[in-house]
GROMACS .gro file of N, CA, C and O in nm:
model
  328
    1UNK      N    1   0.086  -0.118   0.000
    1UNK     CA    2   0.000   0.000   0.000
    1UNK      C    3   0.089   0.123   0.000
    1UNK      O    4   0.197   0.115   0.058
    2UNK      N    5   0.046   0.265  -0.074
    2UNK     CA    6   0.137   0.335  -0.063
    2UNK      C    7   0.064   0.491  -0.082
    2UNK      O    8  -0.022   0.474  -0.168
    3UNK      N    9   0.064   0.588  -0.052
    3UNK     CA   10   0.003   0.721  -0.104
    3UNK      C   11  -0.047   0.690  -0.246
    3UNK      O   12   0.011   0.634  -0.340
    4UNK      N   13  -0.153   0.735  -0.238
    4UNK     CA   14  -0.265   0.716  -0.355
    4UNK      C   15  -0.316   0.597  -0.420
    4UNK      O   16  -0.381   0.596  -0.524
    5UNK      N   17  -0.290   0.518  -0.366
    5UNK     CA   18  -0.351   0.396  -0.347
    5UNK      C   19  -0.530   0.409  -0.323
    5UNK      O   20  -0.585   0.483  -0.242
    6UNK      N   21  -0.595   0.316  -0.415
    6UNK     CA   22  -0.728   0.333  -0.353
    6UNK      C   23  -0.740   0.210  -0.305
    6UNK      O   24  -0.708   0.122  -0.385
    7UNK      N   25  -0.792   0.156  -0.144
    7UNK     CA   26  -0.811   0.074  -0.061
    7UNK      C   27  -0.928   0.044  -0.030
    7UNK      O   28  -1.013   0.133  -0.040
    8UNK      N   29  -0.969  -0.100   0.021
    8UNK     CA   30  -1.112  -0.119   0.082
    8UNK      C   31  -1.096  -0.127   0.192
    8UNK      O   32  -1.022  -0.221   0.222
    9UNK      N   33  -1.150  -0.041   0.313
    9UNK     CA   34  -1.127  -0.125   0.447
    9UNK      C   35  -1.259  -0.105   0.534
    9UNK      O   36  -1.345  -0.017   0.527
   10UNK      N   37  -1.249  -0.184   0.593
   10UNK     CA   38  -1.335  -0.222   0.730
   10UNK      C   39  -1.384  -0.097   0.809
   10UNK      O   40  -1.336  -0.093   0.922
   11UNK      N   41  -1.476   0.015   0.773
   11UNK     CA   42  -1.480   0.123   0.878
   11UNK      C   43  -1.540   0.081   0.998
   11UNK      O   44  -1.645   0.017   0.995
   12UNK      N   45  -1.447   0.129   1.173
   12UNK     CA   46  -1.471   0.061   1.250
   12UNK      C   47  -1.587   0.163   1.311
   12UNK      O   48  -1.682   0.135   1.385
   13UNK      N   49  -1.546   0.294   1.254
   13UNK     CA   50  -1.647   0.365   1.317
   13UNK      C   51  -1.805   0.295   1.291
   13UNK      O   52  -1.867   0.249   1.387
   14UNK      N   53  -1.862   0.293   1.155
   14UNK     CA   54  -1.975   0.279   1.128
   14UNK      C   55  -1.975   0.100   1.061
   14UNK      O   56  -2.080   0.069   1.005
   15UNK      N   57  -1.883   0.009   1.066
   15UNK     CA   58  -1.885  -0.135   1.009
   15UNK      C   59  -1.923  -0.148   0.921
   15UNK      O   60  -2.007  -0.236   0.903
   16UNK      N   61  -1.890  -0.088   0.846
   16UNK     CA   62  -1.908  -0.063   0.680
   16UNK      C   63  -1.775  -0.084   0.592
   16UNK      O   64  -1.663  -0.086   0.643
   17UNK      N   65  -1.791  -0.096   0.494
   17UNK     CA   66  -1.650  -0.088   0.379
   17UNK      C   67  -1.674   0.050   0.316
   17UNK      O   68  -1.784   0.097   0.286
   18UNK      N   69  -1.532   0.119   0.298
   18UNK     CA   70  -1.505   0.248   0.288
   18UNK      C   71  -1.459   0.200   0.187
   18UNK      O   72  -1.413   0.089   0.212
   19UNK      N   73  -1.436   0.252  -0.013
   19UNK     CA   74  -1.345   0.273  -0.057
   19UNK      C   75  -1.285   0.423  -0.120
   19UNK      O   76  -1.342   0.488  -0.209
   20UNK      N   77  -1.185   0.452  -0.067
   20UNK     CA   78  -1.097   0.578  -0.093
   20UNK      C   79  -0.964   0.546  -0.101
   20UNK      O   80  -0.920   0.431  -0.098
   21UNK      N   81  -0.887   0.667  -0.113
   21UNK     CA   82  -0.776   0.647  -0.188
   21UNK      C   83  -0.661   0.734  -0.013
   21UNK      O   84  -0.680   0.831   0.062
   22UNK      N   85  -0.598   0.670  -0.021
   22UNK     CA   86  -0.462   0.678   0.103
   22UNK      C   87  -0.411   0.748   0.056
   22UNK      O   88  -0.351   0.752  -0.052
   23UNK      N   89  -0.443   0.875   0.201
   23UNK     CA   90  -0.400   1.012   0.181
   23UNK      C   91  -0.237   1.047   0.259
   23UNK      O   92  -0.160   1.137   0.222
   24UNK      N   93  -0.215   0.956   0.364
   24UNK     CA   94  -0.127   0.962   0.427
   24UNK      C   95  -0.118   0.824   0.524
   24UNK      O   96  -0.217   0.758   0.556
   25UNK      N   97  -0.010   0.801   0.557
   25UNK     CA   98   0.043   0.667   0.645
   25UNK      C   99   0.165   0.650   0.743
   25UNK      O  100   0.281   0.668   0.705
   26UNK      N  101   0.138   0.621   0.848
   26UNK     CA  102   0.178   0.589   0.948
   26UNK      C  103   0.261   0.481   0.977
   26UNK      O  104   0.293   0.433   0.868
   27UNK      N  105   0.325   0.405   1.087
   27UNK     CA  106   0.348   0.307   1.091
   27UNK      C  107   0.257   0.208   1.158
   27UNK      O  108   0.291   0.090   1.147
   28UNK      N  109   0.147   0.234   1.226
   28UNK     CA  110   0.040   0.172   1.252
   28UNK      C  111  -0.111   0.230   1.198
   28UNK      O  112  -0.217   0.186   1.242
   29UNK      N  113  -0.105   0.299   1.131
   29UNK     CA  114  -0.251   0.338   1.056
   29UNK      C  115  -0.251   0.434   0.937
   29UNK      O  116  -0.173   0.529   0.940
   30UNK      N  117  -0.338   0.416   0.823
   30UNK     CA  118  -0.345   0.522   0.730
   30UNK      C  119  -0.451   0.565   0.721
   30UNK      O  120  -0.552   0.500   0.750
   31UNK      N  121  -0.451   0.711   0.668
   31UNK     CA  122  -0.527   0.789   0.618
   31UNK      C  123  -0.614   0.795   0.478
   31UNK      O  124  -0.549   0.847   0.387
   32UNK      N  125  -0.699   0.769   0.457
   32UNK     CA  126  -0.788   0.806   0.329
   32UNK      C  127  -0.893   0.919   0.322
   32UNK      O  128  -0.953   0.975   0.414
   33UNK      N  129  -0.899   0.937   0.189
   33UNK     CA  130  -0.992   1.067   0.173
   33UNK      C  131  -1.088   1.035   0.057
   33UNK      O  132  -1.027   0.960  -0.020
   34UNK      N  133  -1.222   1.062   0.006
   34UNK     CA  134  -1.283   1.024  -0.123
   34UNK      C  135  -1.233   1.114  -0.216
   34UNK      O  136  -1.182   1.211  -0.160
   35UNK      N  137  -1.230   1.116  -0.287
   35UNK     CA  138  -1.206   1.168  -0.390
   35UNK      C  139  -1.266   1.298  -0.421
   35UNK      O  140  -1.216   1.402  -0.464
   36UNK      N  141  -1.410   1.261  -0.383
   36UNK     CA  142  -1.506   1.420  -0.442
   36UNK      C  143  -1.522   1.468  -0.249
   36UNK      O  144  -1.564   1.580  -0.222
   37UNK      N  145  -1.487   1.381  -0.150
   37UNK     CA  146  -1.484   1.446  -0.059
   37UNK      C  147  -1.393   1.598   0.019
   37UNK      O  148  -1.280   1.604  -0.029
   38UNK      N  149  -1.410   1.669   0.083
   38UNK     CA  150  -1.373   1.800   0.141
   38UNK      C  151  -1.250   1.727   0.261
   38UNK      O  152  -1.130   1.746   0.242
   39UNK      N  153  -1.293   1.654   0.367
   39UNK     CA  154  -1.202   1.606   0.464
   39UNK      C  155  -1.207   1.446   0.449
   39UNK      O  156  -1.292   1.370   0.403
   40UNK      N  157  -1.071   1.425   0.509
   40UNK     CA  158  -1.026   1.331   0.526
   40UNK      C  159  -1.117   1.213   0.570
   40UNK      O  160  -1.237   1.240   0.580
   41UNK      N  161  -1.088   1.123   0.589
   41UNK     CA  162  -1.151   1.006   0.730
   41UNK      C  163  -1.109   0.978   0.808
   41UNK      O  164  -1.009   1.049   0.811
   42UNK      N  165  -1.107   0.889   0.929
   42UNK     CA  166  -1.039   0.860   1.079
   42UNK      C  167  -0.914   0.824   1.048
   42UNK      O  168  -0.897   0.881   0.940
   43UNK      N  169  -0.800   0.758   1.076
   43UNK     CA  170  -0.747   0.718   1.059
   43UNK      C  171  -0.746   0.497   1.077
   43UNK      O  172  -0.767   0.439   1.183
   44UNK      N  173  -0.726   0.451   0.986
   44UNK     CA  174  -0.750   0.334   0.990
   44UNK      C  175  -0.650   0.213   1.045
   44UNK      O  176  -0.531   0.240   1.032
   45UNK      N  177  -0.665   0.149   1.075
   45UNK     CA  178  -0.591   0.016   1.110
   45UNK      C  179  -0.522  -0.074   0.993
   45UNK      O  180  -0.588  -0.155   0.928
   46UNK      N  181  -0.358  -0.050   0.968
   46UNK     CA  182  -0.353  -0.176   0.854
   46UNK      C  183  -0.468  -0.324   0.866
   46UNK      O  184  -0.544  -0.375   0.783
   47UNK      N  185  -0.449  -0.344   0.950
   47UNK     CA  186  -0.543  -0.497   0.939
   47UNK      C  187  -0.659  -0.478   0.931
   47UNK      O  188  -0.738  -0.572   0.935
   48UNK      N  189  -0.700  -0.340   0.914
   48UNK     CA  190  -0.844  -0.367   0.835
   48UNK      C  191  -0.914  -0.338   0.689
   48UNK      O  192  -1.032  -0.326   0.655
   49UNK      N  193  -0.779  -0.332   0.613
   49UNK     CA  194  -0.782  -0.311   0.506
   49UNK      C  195  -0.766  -0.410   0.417
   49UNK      O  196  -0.666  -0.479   0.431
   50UNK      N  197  -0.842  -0.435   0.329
   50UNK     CA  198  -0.895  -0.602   0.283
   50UNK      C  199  -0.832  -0.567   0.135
   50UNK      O  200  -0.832  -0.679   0.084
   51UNK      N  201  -0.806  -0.523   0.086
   51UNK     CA  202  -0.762  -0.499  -0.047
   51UNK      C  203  -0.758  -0.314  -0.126
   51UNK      O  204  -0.808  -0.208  -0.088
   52UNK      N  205  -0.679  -0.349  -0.238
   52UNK     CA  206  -0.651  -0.227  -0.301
   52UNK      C  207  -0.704  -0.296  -0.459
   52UNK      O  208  -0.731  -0.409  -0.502
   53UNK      N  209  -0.698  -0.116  -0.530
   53UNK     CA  210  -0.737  -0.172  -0.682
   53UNK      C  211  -0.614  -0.215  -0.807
   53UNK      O  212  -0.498  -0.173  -0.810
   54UNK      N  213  -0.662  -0.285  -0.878
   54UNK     CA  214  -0.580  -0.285  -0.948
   54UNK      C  215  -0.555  -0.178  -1.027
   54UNK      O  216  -0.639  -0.091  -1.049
   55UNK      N  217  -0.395  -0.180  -1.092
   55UNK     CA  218  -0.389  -0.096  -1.165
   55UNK      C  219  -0.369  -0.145  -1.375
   55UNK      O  220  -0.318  -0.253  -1.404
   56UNK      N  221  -0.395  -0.093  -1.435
   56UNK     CA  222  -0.394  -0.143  -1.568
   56UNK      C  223  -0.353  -0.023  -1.631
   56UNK      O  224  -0.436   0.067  -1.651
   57UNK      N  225  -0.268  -0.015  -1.655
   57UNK     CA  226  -0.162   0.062  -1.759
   57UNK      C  227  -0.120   0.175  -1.670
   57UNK      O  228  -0.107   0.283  -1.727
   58UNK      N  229  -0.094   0.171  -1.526
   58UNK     CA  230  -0.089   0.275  -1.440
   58UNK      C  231  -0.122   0.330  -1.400
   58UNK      O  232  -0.061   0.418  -1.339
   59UNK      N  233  -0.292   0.312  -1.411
   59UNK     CA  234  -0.441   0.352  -1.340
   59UNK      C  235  -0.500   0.240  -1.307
   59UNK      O  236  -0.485   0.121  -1.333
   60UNK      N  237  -0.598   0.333  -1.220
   60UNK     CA  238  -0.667   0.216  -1.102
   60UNK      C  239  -0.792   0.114  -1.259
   60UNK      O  240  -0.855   0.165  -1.351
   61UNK      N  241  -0.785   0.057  -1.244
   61UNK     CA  242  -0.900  -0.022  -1.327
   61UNK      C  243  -1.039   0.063  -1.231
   61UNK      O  244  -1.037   0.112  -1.118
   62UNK      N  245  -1.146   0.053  -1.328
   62UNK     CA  246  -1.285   0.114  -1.305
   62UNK      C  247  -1.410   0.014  -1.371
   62UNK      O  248  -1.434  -0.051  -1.473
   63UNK      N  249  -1.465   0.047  -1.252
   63UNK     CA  250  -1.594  -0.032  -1.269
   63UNK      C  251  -1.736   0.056  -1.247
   63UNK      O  252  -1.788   0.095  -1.143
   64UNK      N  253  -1.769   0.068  -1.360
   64UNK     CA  254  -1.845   0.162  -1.409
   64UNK      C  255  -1.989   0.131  -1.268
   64UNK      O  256  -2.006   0.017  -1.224
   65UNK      N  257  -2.072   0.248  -1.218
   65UNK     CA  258  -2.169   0.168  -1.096
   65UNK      C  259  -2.108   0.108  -0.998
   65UNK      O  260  -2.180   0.103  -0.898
   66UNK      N  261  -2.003   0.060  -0.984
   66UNK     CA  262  -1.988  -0.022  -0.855
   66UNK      C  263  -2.057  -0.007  -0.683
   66UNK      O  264  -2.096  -0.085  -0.596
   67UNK      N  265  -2.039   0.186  -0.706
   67UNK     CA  266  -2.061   0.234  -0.637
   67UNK      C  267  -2.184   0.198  -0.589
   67UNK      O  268  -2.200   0.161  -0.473
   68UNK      N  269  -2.247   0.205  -0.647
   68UNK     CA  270  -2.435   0.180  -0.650
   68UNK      C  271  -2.438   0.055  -0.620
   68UNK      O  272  -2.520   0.021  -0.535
   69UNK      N  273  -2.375  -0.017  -0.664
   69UNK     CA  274  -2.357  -0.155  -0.610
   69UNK      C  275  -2.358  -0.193  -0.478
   69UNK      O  276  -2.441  -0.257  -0.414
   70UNK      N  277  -2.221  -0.128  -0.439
   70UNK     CA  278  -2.160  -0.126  -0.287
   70UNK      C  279  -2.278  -0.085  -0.183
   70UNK      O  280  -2.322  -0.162  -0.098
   71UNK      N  281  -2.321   0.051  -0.203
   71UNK     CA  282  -2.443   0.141  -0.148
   71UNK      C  283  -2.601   0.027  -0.148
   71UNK      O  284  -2.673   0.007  -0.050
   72UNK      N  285  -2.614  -0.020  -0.260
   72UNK     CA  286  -2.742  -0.105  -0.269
   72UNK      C  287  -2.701  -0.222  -0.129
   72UNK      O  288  -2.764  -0.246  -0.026
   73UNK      N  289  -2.583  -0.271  -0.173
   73UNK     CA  290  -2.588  -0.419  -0.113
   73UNK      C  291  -2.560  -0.396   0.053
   73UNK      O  292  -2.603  -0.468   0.143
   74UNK      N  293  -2.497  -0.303   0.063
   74UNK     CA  294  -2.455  -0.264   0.238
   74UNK      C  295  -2.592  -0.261   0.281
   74UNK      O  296  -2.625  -0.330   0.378
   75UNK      N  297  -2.699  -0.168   0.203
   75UNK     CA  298  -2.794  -0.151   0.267
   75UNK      C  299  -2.905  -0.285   0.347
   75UNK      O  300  -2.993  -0.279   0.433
   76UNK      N  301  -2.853  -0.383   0.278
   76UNK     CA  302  -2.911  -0.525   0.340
   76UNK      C  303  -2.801  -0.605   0.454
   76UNK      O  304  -2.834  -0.690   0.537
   77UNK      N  305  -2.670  -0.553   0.429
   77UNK     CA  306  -2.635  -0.654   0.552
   77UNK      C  307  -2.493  -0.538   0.598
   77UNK      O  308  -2.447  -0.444   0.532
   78UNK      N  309  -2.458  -0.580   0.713
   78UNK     CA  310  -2.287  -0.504   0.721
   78UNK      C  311  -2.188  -0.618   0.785
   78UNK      O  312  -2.176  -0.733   0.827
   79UNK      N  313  -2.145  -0.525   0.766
   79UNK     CA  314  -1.957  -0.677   0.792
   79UNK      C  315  -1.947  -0.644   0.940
   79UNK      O  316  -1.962  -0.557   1.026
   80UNK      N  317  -1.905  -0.796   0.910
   80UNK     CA  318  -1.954  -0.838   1.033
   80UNK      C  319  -1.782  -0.861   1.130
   80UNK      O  320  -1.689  -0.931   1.090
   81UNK      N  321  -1.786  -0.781   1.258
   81UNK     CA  322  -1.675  -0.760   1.325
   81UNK      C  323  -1.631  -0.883   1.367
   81UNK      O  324  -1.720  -0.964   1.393
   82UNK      N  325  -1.499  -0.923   1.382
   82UNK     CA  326  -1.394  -1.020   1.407
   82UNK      C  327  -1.464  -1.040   1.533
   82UNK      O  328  -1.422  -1.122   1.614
   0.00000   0.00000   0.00000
């Protein structure tokens, strides 16, 4: 993981999956921000970050809707804490 990285992780505040892009990092937690967002988010826990995107020709690959996806399907269940 590294600055500008976009990540999925575990938000512990609300137990949800966050994906944004790592704004800054620590040696025990990083920072992400959305993209069209104004401020930052909490700061996160490496171990709760479940994956990053790929990249394809040096950009993140895109999935057109996902979003709507993510938003639809949370709305029926949330992840479920360790």
């Amino acid at each position: 993981i590294a600055i500008g990285d976009i990540v999925v992780y575990k938000n512990a505040k609300n137990n949800t999956l966050t994906i944004h892009r790592v704004t800054e990092m620590d040696d025990d937690t990083l920072v992400t921000k959305g993209d069209a967002n104004f401020t930052s988010d909490e700061p996160a826990k490496y171990s709760d970050v479940l994956g990053k995107t790929w990249n394809i020709f040096g950009r993140p690959a895109r999935i057109p809707w996902m979003g709507n996806i993510t938003m639809f399907a949370s709305s029926f269940t949330q992840v479920r804490s360790n």
